[in-house]
Amino acid sequence: MATYKAPIREIQFVLNDVLDAGQLSALPSYGDATMETMNGLIEEAAKLIEEQIAPLNASGDTEGCRWNNGEVSVPKGFAEAYQQYWQAGWVGLSNPPEFGGAGLPYTLSKVVDEMLCSADVAFALYPGLTVGCFEALHALGTDEQKATYLPKLGTGEWTGTMCITEPHAGTDIGSVKTKATPNGDGSYALDGGKIFITSGEHTMADNIIHFVIARLPDSPPGVKGLSTFVVPKFLVNADGSLGARNPVRCTSIEHKMGIHGSCTCALQFEGAKGWMVGAPNTGIQNMFVMMNLARILVGLQGLGQCELATQNAINYAKDRKQGKAFNGGETIIDHPDVRRMLLTMKATTEGARVMAYETGLYVDLAHHHPDPAVREAAGDWVELNTPLVKSFCTDSAFDLGSLAVQVYGGHGFIREHGVEQIVRDSKILCLYEGTNGIQAMDLVRRKLMMHNGRLPQRFFAKLRSESTADAPVGFIAKPLREAVDELEKTTQWLQESFKTRPDDVGFGAVDFQRAFSLTYLGYNWLRMAKAASLSTNDDAWKLSKLTTAQFFAQRMLPQVHALCANVRNSATELMTLDAASF
Ligand SMILES: Cc1cc2nc3c(=O)[nH]c(=O)nc-3n(C[C@H](O)[C@H](O)[C@H](O)COP(=O)(O)OP(=O)(O)OC[C@H]3O[C@@H](n4cnc5c(N)ncnc54)[C@H](O)[C@@H]3O)c2cc1C
């Protein structure tokens, strides 16, 4: 069975020494969020997660969810653990106090998300979607809608969903058909079928609040005719008590490759009563209010699984004896090829952690910093980082899950060791909230072009300013500067080709996205190496950080050049092969 120990020291190193997250307590809304408070909360969350949630990971995977005549049961132990989790305040950690939350930084909630997603990513989806639904209603709802739903969504007492997908409408959201017909009293009757709805039906909470994309009868076709609605499983009476069951039926649940503990539901809306959220036909913009933060959360899900794969592979490799290595050692960690895999895993996970937490930090600065210029710059970073965090952390989770299996050898393929579950659980992360291919389109078509290319320009300027020749860690500063030059050249090529050669841009987008992420990780490893070299009291730990930084600089960062060459080699001839000739 895979085991999980929260990497507290790594987490605190990134927050304290690399990102200076203590700066958050200087923001007017976060006066209480000192580093000391945050560190204490991280340790408290880690204890609950290690002791109560992690033990459910393997059993939840084996048992899965069950559908019976419209009712869904979750694996044994999930309901009790969920009650404990929300009642301890972890679902509402960064939600506003007026709606039952603790009002603490978003960054802190992402740290807790990482730990929860290492312990059991399937379980983590129940609170995850709840927070997403809360964020959408908080940003867009009327005062009445907020008063009705947010106090209980904000704590996690009720759970939430996001209902977009239909059988014919996956990536192509504009083809959603679910209808919302006015009832004449301010409410709407929703009719239609949604599929793949995470946490769509269960009895872990007293009520489920669905955030639904649907179409008004007279709406224009495509994405311009979508609107958003709040549809509760149980209608809520004026005094807050629960009323009649709304006709939203769970007709089946999916049998999946992984995340078996998470119920993935087909929902049939049969005249279900809902209320419009936001203005008519603004559904696509409304959905992105939820989707942008949800994409960051999925990145954290990926990071959690990266950490799980990495720590289990390292522990196993230290223990498993097999042959004599050239250095005389007898455990598999002494073999150079196993070290290559473990260093790849460490370099990826620790580098991705800085990227993910920094994105959280920028969300906090973008929302709460008193200086508008700082808010604008932080907002640009969030926009740019969102597809990077989502795609890099989740692709890495699947890759590192596979590497963990490789480190375990044949034993990794056997279920009882638990690492094959990481491969199965993490694949979905690359697919939902917009596939990673769609993240790449977002990066090259939107994020590179916004504000006349201001987003990547800020990124290049920052990296150049922090990787100057006299930096104490020249072994990574130099290859980082070379990677930035290459990436900037490729960015300009994409910006120029965007209108004239859209297929070439689309063809190169995923390679570009990875090149961008690896360059970002180069910056992260530069900062980690600098911070570690200042550390005076633990030589083994310092050596581990500097060696991993060196590995990243020598073995991973140079991949940026090949990836960028691939992007610029994209040619329209690739699109001339007709489908029948494949
Ligand atoms: C376990 C699970 C949980 C889910 N949870 C939810 C949920 O809670 N709520 C919800 O609404 N949905 C949910 N989904 C749906 C999920 O978001 C979609 O599956 C996803 O958006 C992709 O849609 P699709 O499966 O129809 O694939 P398709 O859209 O058919 O895509 C197939 C392939 O084509 C590519 N592609 C499609 N269009 C383009 C394009 N324009 N440019 C480039 N490439 C393109 C994609 O990248 C992909 O590789 C869930 C799905 C699963 C499996």
XYZ file of C-alpha atoms and ligand atoms in Angstrom:
635
model
C 0.000 0.000 0.000
C 1.291 3.513 -0.797
C 1.878 5.543 2.353
C 1.833 9.299 2.831
C 3.777 11.556 5.153
C 3.187 15.271 4.590
C 6.460 16.903 3.445
C 6.210 19.663 6.052
C 9.816 20.750 5.797
C 9.640 21.070 2.002
C 6.368 22.970 2.210
C 7.676 25.384 4.818
C 10.934 25.878 2.906
C 9.016 26.958 -0.201
C 6.672 29.228 1.725
C 9.266 30.781 4.056
C 12.560 30.764 2.204
C 11.627 30.848 -1.470
C 8.361 32.760 -1.750
C 8.380 34.836 1.430
C 4.730 34.009 2.048
C 5.022 35.962 5.313
C 4.380 39.045 3.133
C 0.710 38.015 3.122
C 0.261 39.137 6.726
C 1.005 42.702 5.582
C -2.150 42.683 3.430
C -5.119 44.386 5.114
C -7.340 41.282 4.963
C -4.698 38.850 6.212
C -3.284 40.516 9.319
C -3.634 37.266 11.294
C -1.941 35.127 8.663
C 1.569 35.278 10.061
C 4.021 32.601 9.007
C 3.832 31.182 12.516
C 0.048 30.820 12.301
C 0.207 29.314 8.831
C 2.932 26.843 9.832
C 0.853 25.747 12.816
C -2.220 25.222 10.654
C -0.241 23.259 8.080
C 0.964 20.886 10.789
C -2.552 20.509 12.165
C -4.021 19.776 8.722
C -1.217 17.324 7.981
C -2.035 15.330 11.106
C -5.715 14.974 10.213
C -4.949 14.176 6.599
C -2.272 11.584 7.372
C -4.306 9.881 10.090
C -7.896 10.089 8.851
C -7.835 10.525 5.067
C -4.748 8.705 3.771
C -5.922 5.324 5.149
C -9.028 5.595 2.917
C -7.041 5.843 -0.318
C -6.545 2.142 -1.041
C -9.860 0.932 0.412
C -11.796 3.653 -1.443
C -10.102 2.590 -4.665
C -11.008 -1.072 -4.146
C -14.565 -0.490 -2.960
C -15.538 2.398 -5.232
C -18.948 4.083 -5.354
C -22.233 2.262 -5.884
C -25.443 3.315 -7.612
C -28.756 1.915 -6.453
C -32.008 3.195 -7.872
C -30.871 6.824 -8.101
C -28.959 6.818 -4.792
C -25.182 6.762 -4.669
C -23.142 5.336 -1.822
C -19.528 6.357 -1.361
C -16.807 4.048 0.002
C -16.774 3.091 3.668
C -15.283 5.789 5.872
C -15.728 8.650 3.360
C -18.856 10.137 4.946
C -17.362 10.177 8.458
C -14.060 11.603 7.191
C -15.863 14.285 5.185
C -17.880 15.337 8.267
C -14.699 15.541 10.293
C -12.906 17.475 7.548
C -15.481 20.210 7.046
C -16.342 20.515 10.723
C -12.667 21.108 11.502
C -12.864 24.105 9.144
C -10.648 22.871 6.307
C -13.212 23.244 3.490
C -13.844 26.876 4.429
C -10.223 27.732 5.150
C -9.974 30.605 2.661
C -13.678 31.387 2.306
C -14.838 34.724 3.753
C -15.801 34.692 7.457
C -19.263 36.130 6.713
C -20.036 32.801 4.989
C -18.580 30.496 7.598
C -15.009 30.477 6.325
C -11.817 31.303 8.184
C -10.817 34.082 5.761
C -7.221 32.847 5.565
C -5.019 33.161 2.469
C -5.831 31.247 -0.681
C -2.149 30.223 -0.703
C -2.616 28.363 2.561
C -5.672 26.563 1.238
C -3.594 25.373 -1.745
C -1.015 23.891 0.618
C -3.791 21.958 2.369
C -5.169 20.944 -1.039
C -1.796 19.510 -2.006
C -1.660 17.380 1.146
C -5.256 16.220 0.788
C -4.686 15.301 -2.863
C -1.613 13.243 -1.958
C -3.555 11.420 0.722
C -6.605 10.621 -1.429
C -7.282 12.572 -4.602
C -10.688 10.920 -5.088
C -11.828 12.066 -1.641
C -10.406 15.538 -2.300
C -12.882 16.101 -5.128
C -15.836 16.392 -2.718
C -14.485 19.497 -0.949
C -12.773 20.682 -4.155
C -15.938 21.059 -6.228
C -17.720 22.523 -3.203
C -15.223 25.360 -2.999
C -15.483 25.875 -6.785
C -19.270 26.181 -6.589
C -18.921 28.546 -3.609
C -16.489 30.769 -5.529
C -18.842 31.057 -8.509
C -21.888 31.928 -6.394
C -19.865 34.303 -4.245
C -18.612 36.175 -7.312
C -21.838 36.186 -9.313
C -24.828 35.473 -7.098
C -27.471 37.940 -5.941
C -27.602 38.851 -2.249
C -30.557 36.491 -1.871
C -28.722 33.616 -3.560
C -25.692 34.239 -1.400
C -27.773 34.310 1.771
C -29.548 31.101 0.762
C -26.610 28.934 -0.236
C -23.288 30.345 0.857
C -23.370 29.936 4.648
C -23.571 26.153 4.254
C -21.513 25.845 1.070
C -18.866 28.087 2.609
C -18.215 25.662 5.446
C -18.678 22.509 3.383
C -21.816 21.430 5.259
C -23.445 21.287 1.814
C -21.417 20.184 -1.184
C -21.336 21.643 -4.704
C -20.987 20.548 -8.300
C -20.199 22.027 -11.682
C -22.604 20.754 -14.347
C -21.333 21.538 -17.829
C -20.641 18.369 -19.788
C -23.240 16.616 -21.951
C -22.672 13.578 -24.204
C -22.178 15.752 -27.321
C -20.722 18.754 -25.441
C -17.289 18.117 -23.927
C -14.644 20.625 -24.968
C -17.250 22.188 -27.246
C -19.273 23.822 -24.487
C -21.189 25.900 -27.035
C -23.193 22.830 -28.006
C -24.780 22.420 -24.557
C -28.501 21.699 -25.005
C -29.928 21.650 -21.455
C -32.871 24.078 -21.478
C -33.909 26.591 -18.863
C -37.509 27.776 -19.296
C -38.791 30.713 -17.220
C -41.467 29.671 -14.713
C -42.815 33.235 -14.573
C -41.945 33.677 -10.883
C -38.250 34.432 -11.284
C -37.286 30.766 -11.263
C -36.562 28.475 -14.235
C -37.376 24.874 -15.091
C -34.269 22.988 -16.197
C -34.538 20.039 -18.553
C -31.720 17.982 -20.015
C -29.041 15.440 -19.366
C -25.551 16.090 -17.986
C -22.799 13.478 -17.835
C -19.555 13.053 -15.891
C -20.717 15.222 -12.983
C -18.308 14.847 -10.086
C -20.069 14.456 -6.704
C -23.406 14.809 -8.540
C -25.269 12.559 -6.091
C -24.422 11.166 -2.650
C -25.706 11.397 0.891
C -22.541 12.648 2.617
C -24.076 16.111 2.943
C -27.667 17.229 3.581
C -27.853 19.141 0.317
C -25.999 19.371 -3.011
C -25.866 22.679 -4.857
C -25.487 22.324 -8.619
C -23.980 25.155 -10.690
C -25.455 24.418 -14.117
C -24.838 25.713 -17.631
C -27.998 25.759 -19.700
C -29.679 27.627 -22.521
C -32.680 29.990 -22.458
C -35.408 29.249 -25.042
C -34.645 32.367 -27.116
C -30.860 32.352 -26.706
C -28.450 32.668 -29.654
C -26.630 29.482 -30.713
C -23.150 28.583 -29.481
C -21.298 29.913 -26.455
C -23.035 33.289 -26.677
C -26.340 31.666 -25.713
C -25.328 30.013 -22.453
C -26.485 31.057 -19.004
C -25.708 29.766 -15.525
C -28.136 28.568 -12.864
C -28.076 27.438 -9.286
C -30.104 24.274 -8.827
C -30.276 22.726 -5.340
C -30.910 19.020 -4.812
C -33.372 20.018 -2.073
C -35.156 23.351 -2.391
C -34.359 25.705 0.459
C -37.259 27.293 2.385
C -37.257 30.976 3.372
C -36.208 30.041 6.928
C -33.240 28.041 5.612
C -34.790 24.629 6.253
C -34.822 22.046 3.475
C -37.954 21.698 1.336
C -39.004 19.441 -1.509
C -36.615 17.212 -3.477
C -35.875 18.890 -6.794
C -36.264 16.574 -9.801
C -32.539 16.078 -10.567
C -32.121 12.335 -10.955
C -28.866 10.428 -10.958
C -29.452 7.864 -13.699
C -26.076 6.099 -13.392
C -22.485 6.457 -12.301
C -19.414 5.801 -14.438
C -17.035 2.860 -14.003
C -13.636 4.441 -14.373
C -9.911 3.875 -14.784
C -9.220 5.591 -11.435
C -10.517 7.944 -8.709
C -12.969 5.187 -7.785
C -13.895 6.868 -4.525
C -15.228 9.881 -6.407
C -18.715 9.409 -7.859
C -18.986 10.537 -11.485
C -22.686 10.893 -12.202
C -25.085 11.149 -15.113
C -27.752 13.623 -14.006
C -31.159 14.089 -15.570
C -32.821 17.448 -14.934
C -36.575 16.926 -15.287
C -38.122 20.343 -14.787
C -35.764 20.979 -11.884
C -36.221 24.378 -10.301
C -33.254 26.724 -10.661
C -32.386 30.395 -10.467
C -30.235 32.311 -12.919
C -26.812 33.340 -11.674
C -25.442 36.432 -13.421
C -26.955 37.999 -16.538
C -28.649 36.058 -19.359
C -26.272 34.666 -22.015
C -23.142 35.358 -19.980
C -22.715 31.717 -19.007
C -19.339 31.273 -20.627
C -17.795 34.219 -18.764
C -19.492 33.055 -15.542
C -18.172 29.574 -15.990
C -14.628 30.875 -16.253
C -14.979 32.582 -12.871
C -15.222 29.071 -11.472
C -13.021 27.378 -14.037
C -9.893 29.510 -13.597
C -9.571 28.764 -9.904
C -10.687 25.186 -10.540
C -7.805 24.772 -13.006
C -5.341 25.894 -10.354
C -6.907 23.396 -7.961
C -6.489 20.593 -10.507
C -2.814 21.580 -10.732
C -2.616 21.076 -6.963
C -4.267 17.675 -7.386
C -1.448 16.828 -9.786
C 1.188 18.130 -7.388
C -0.281 15.998 -4.601
C 0.005 12.889 -6.756
C 3.575 13.840 -7.813
C 4.546 13.996 -4.150
C 2.869 10.660 -3.399
C 4.697 8.955 -6.291
C 8.035 10.514 -5.380
C 8.087 9.770 -1.669
C 6.945 6.177 -2.123
C 9.508 5.526 -4.877
C 12.343 6.978 -2.768
C 11.343 4.948 0.294
C 11.086 1.763 -1.733
C 14.420 2.323 -3.482
C 16.195 2.809 -0.141
C 14.839 -0.502 1.070
C 14.846 -2.876 -1.884
C 18.046 -4.908 -2.168
C 18.889 -6.123 -5.641
C 22.409 -6.903 -6.894
C 25.585 -4.986 -6.185
C 25.966 -1.524 -7.664
C 29.294 -0.082 -8.932
C 29.552 1.930 -5.711
C 29.296 -1.269 -3.687
C 25.754 -0.541 -2.457
C 23.101 -3.251 -2.470
C 19.867 -1.306 -2.517
C 18.403 -0.223 -5.824
C 18.925 3.462 -4.944
C 22.628 2.773 -5.593
C 22.005 2.055 -9.276
C 22.536 5.106 -11.503
C 19.422 4.486 -13.577
C 17.237 4.325 -10.467
C 18.842 7.574 -9.288
C 18.016 9.136 -12.648
C 14.366 8.280 -12.089
C 14.326 9.441 -8.475
C 16.065 12.719 -9.269
C 13.645 13.336 -12.130
C 10.805 12.802 -9.671
C 12.317 15.015 -6.961
C 13.280 17.795 -9.375
C 9.816 17.792 -10.925
C 7.814 17.621 -7.702
C 9.795 20.203 -5.757
C 10.004 22.556 -8.746
C 6.287 22.200 -9.435
C 5.505 22.957 -5.787
C 7.081 26.416 -6.113
C 5.093 27.052 -9.298
C 1.806 25.969 -7.715
C 2.228 27.858 -4.436
C 3.474 30.960 -6.222
C 0.322 30.929 -8.325
C -1.678 30.828 -5.085
C 0.344 33.720 -3.724
C -0.357 35.775 -6.844
C -4.093 35.057 -6.491
C -3.921 36.534 -2.987
C -1.925 39.570 -4.147
C -4.215 40.113 -7.155
C -7.273 40.199 -4.874
C -5.983 41.869 -1.735
C -2.942 44.072 -2.363
C -3.721 47.777 -1.785
C -1.538 48.943 -4.714
C -3.364 48.638 -8.079
C -0.066 48.189 -9.965
C 0.834 45.196 -7.792
C -2.668 43.797 -8.243
C -2.363 44.147 -12.020
C 1.056 42.472 -12.170
C -0.103 39.646 -9.892
C -3.218 39.213 -12.025
C -1.030 38.842 -15.122
C 0.976 36.114 -13.407
C -2.189 34.262 -12.434
C -3.446 34.390 -16.029
C -0.155 33.118 -17.399
C 0.416 30.519 -14.698
C -3.033 28.943 -14.774
C -2.553 26.765 -17.897
C 1.045 26.029 -16.844
C 0.134 24.825 -13.364
C -2.829 22.848 -14.608
C -0.970 21.090 -17.404
C 2.528 20.681 -15.977
C 1.524 19.390 -12.547
C -1.016 16.954 -13.973
C 1.096 15.638 -16.872
C 3.879 15.206 -14.325
C 1.582 13.315 -11.951
C 0.881 10.719 -14.641
C 4.542 10.585 -15.714
C 5.821 10.286 -12.151
C 3.188 7.663 -11.334
C 4.592 5.671 -14.238
C 8.169 6.292 -13.045
C 7.197 5.104 -9.557
C 5.927 1.841 -11.062
C 9.247 1.574 -12.934
C 11.248 2.112 -9.745
C 9.272 -0.656 -8.025
C 9.863 -2.967 -11.012
C 7.324 -5.800 -11.374
C 6.133 -5.128 -7.839
C 4.917 -1.733 -8.991
C 2.508 -3.476 -11.349
C 0.966 -5.387 -8.456
C -1.974 -3.669 -6.808
C -1.003 -4.206 -3.177
C 1.976 -1.837 -3.510
C -0.369 0.998 -4.421
C 1.728 2.886 -6.958
C -0.224 1.647 -9.981
C -3.179 3.481 -8.396
C -1.290 6.747 -8.896
C -1.134 6.109 -12.643
C -4.858 5.320 -12.741
C -5.922 8.163 -10.437
C -3.820 10.849 -12.053
C -4.769 10.410 -15.719
C -8.097 12.156 -15.266
C -6.276 15.265 -14.029
C -4.872 15.736 -17.542
C -8.393 15.560 -18.973
C -10.958 17.456 -16.929
C -11.260 21.240 -16.403
C -10.136 21.518 -20.041
C -7.753 18.862 -21.361
C -4.068 19.724 -21.269
C -4.240 20.251 -25.026
C -6.868 22.929 -24.383
C -4.618 24.501 -21.728
C -1.939 24.797 -24.417
C -4.426 26.563 -26.724
C -5.278 28.933 -23.893
C -1.567 29.647 -23.446
C -0.670 30.295 -27.090
C -3.898 31.847 -28.313
C -4.858 33.963 -25.304
C -2.164 34.365 -22.731
C 0.653 35.183 -25.176
C -1.525 37.706 -26.962
C -3.276 39.512 -24.071
C -2.350 43.188 -23.499
C 0.055 43.139 -26.485
C 2.156 40.338 -25.073
C 2.557 41.917 -21.625
C 2.238 38.600 -19.745
C 5.245 36.757 -21.215
C 7.235 40.010 -21.213
C 6.814 40.308 -17.445
C 7.897 36.683 -17.102
C 11.051 37.080 -19.225
C 12.033 40.321 -17.474
C 11.649 38.769 -14.034
C 13.670 35.677 -14.898
C 16.440 37.734 -16.512
C 16.671 40.054 -13.535
C 17.070 37.111 -11.155
C 19.511 35.029 -13.186
C 22.288 37.563 -13.675
C 25.861 36.377 -14.272
C 27.064 37.159 -10.769
C 24.369 35.094 -9.098
C 25.963 32.673 -6.588
C 24.456 29.675 -8.356
C 25.950 30.159 -11.803
C 25.566 26.455 -12.660
C 21.849 27.043 -13.149
C 21.761 30.803 -13.848
C 23.568 30.404 -17.186
C 21.407 27.606 -18.655
C 18.359 29.467 -17.360
C 19.308 32.624 -19.277
C 19.825 30.508 -22.410
C 16.423 28.858 -21.929
C 14.763 32.266 -21.497
C 16.352 33.493 -24.757
C 15.118 30.424 -26.607
C 11.645 30.674 -25.128
C 11.355 34.363 -25.952
C 12.399 33.730 -29.562
C 9.758 31.002 -29.814
C 7.148 33.194 -28.139
C 7.737 35.876 -30.774
C 7.433 33.247 -33.514
C 4.088 32.137 -32.088
C 2.837 35.710 -31.683
C 3.751 36.482 -35.303
C 2.347 33.189 -36.657
C -0.872 33.379 -34.661
C -2.956 35.004 -37.439
C -1.187 33.730 -40.560
C -0.399 30.137 -39.565
C -2.957 29.108 -36.902
C -2.480 25.374 -37.554
C 1.266 25.639 -36.974
C 0.616 27.420 -33.701
C -1.891 24.725 -32.688
C 0.546 21.992 -33.647
C 3.367 23.368 -31.530
C 1.276 24.453 -28.550
C 1.772 21.468 -26.226
C 5.556 21.423 -26.756
C 5.632 25.148 -26.093
C 3.606 24.717 -22.917
C 6.119 22.181 -21.611
C 9.077 24.365 -22.621
C 7.490 27.282 -20.762
C 6.911 25.166 -17.656
C 10.448 23.770 -17.654
C 11.838 27.296 -17.910
C 9.643 28.296 -14.981
C 10.998 25.326 -13.039
C 14.520 26.489 -13.899
C 13.688 29.771 -12.184
C 12.273 27.841 -9.221
C 15.374 25.690 -8.898
C 17.568 28.779 -9.114
C 15.654 30.296 -6.198
C 15.661 27.054 -4.212
C 19.408 26.614 -4.756
C 20.041 30.191 -3.614
C 17.882 29.748 -0.513
C 19.402 26.350 0.316
C 22.953 27.662 -0.074
C 22.163 30.172 2.686
C 21.048 27.424 5.034
C 23.643 26.726 7.710
C 22.313 23.994 9.920
C 21.685 20.866 7.837
C 24.385 19.898 5.378
C 22.662 16.738 4.102
C 19.499 18.632 3.254
C 21.439 21.478 1.633
C 23.418 18.976 -0.459
C 20.203 17.281 -1.545
C 18.757 20.597 -2.743
C 21.918 21.697 -4.567
C 22.399 18.285 -6.215
C 18.799 18.221 -7.399
C 19.185 21.769 -8.753
C 22.290 20.636 -10.613
C 20.441 17.628 -12.016
C 17.646 19.918 -13.193
C 20.121 22.345 -14.807
C 22.015 19.591 -16.612
C 19.313 17.096 -17.527
C 15.919 18.781 -17.653
C 16.353 22.475 -18.436
C 18.180 21.798 -21.753
C 14.999 20.077 -23.006
C 13.631 23.596 -23.535
C 15.842 23.968 -26.630
C 14.593 20.788 -28.323
C 10.973 21.577 -27.476
C 11.261 25.121 -28.839
C 12.890 23.809 -32.016
C 9.929 21.434 -32.376
C 7.522 24.337 -32.055
C 9.252 26.394 -34.731
C 9.442 23.314 -36.985
C 5.671 22.966 -37.007
C 4.594 23.161 -40.627
C 1.204 23.379 -42.277
C 2.002 20.304 -44.430
C 1.211 18.321 -41.306
C -2.406 19.332 -41.743
C -2.635 18.326 -45.404
C -2.890 14.587 -44.709
C -6.586 13.828 -45.043
C -8.231 11.816 -42.239
C -8.728 8.754 -44.473
C -4.982 8.514 -45.093
C -4.076 8.097 -41.432
C -13.965 11.429 -14.074
C -14.489 12.650 -14.763
C -14.977 13.701 -13.994
C -15.505 14.834 -14.623
N -16.100 15.815 -13.868
C -16.823 16.783 -14.497
C -17.646 17.679 -13.766
O -17.680 17.655 -12.533
N -18.389 18.564 -14.457
C -18.391 18.634 -15.808
O -19.105 19.439 -16.366
N -17.595 17.808 -16.550
C -16.826 16.887 -15.925
N -16.049 16.027 -16.659
C -15.985 16.179 -18.098
C -14.619 16.656 -18.584
O -14.418 17.998 -18.217
C -14.564 16.412 -20.101
O -14.431 15.013 -20.263
C -13.442 17.153 -20.767
O -13.757 18.520 -20.793
C -13.180 16.715 -22.191
O -14.366 16.567 -22.945
P -14.616 15.215 -23.755
O -14.389 14.086 -22.801
O -15.933 15.284 -24.397
O -13.466 15.156 -24.831
P -13.497 15.859 -26.279
O -13.951 17.261 -26.152
O -14.233 14.975 -27.218
O -11.951 15.877 -26.649
C -11.270 14.735 -27.205
C -9.849 15.154 -27.631
O -9.922 16.189 -28.627
C -9.193 17.331 -28.224
N -9.913 18.538 -28.640
C -11.238 18.766 -28.587
N -11.522 20.005 -29.037
C -10.351 20.580 -29.350
C -9.967 21.867 -29.824
N -10.863 22.826 -30.060
N -8.646 22.109 -30.040
C -7.717 21.165 -29.796
N -8.017 19.941 -29.323
C -9.316 19.642 -29.098
C -9.120 17.232 -26.686
O -7.987 17.914 -26.167
C -9.027 15.727 -26.478
O -7.690 15.298 -26.623
C -15.479 14.910 -16.043
C -14.941 13.871 -16.800
C -14.479 12.744 -16.178
C -13.965 11.601 -17.032
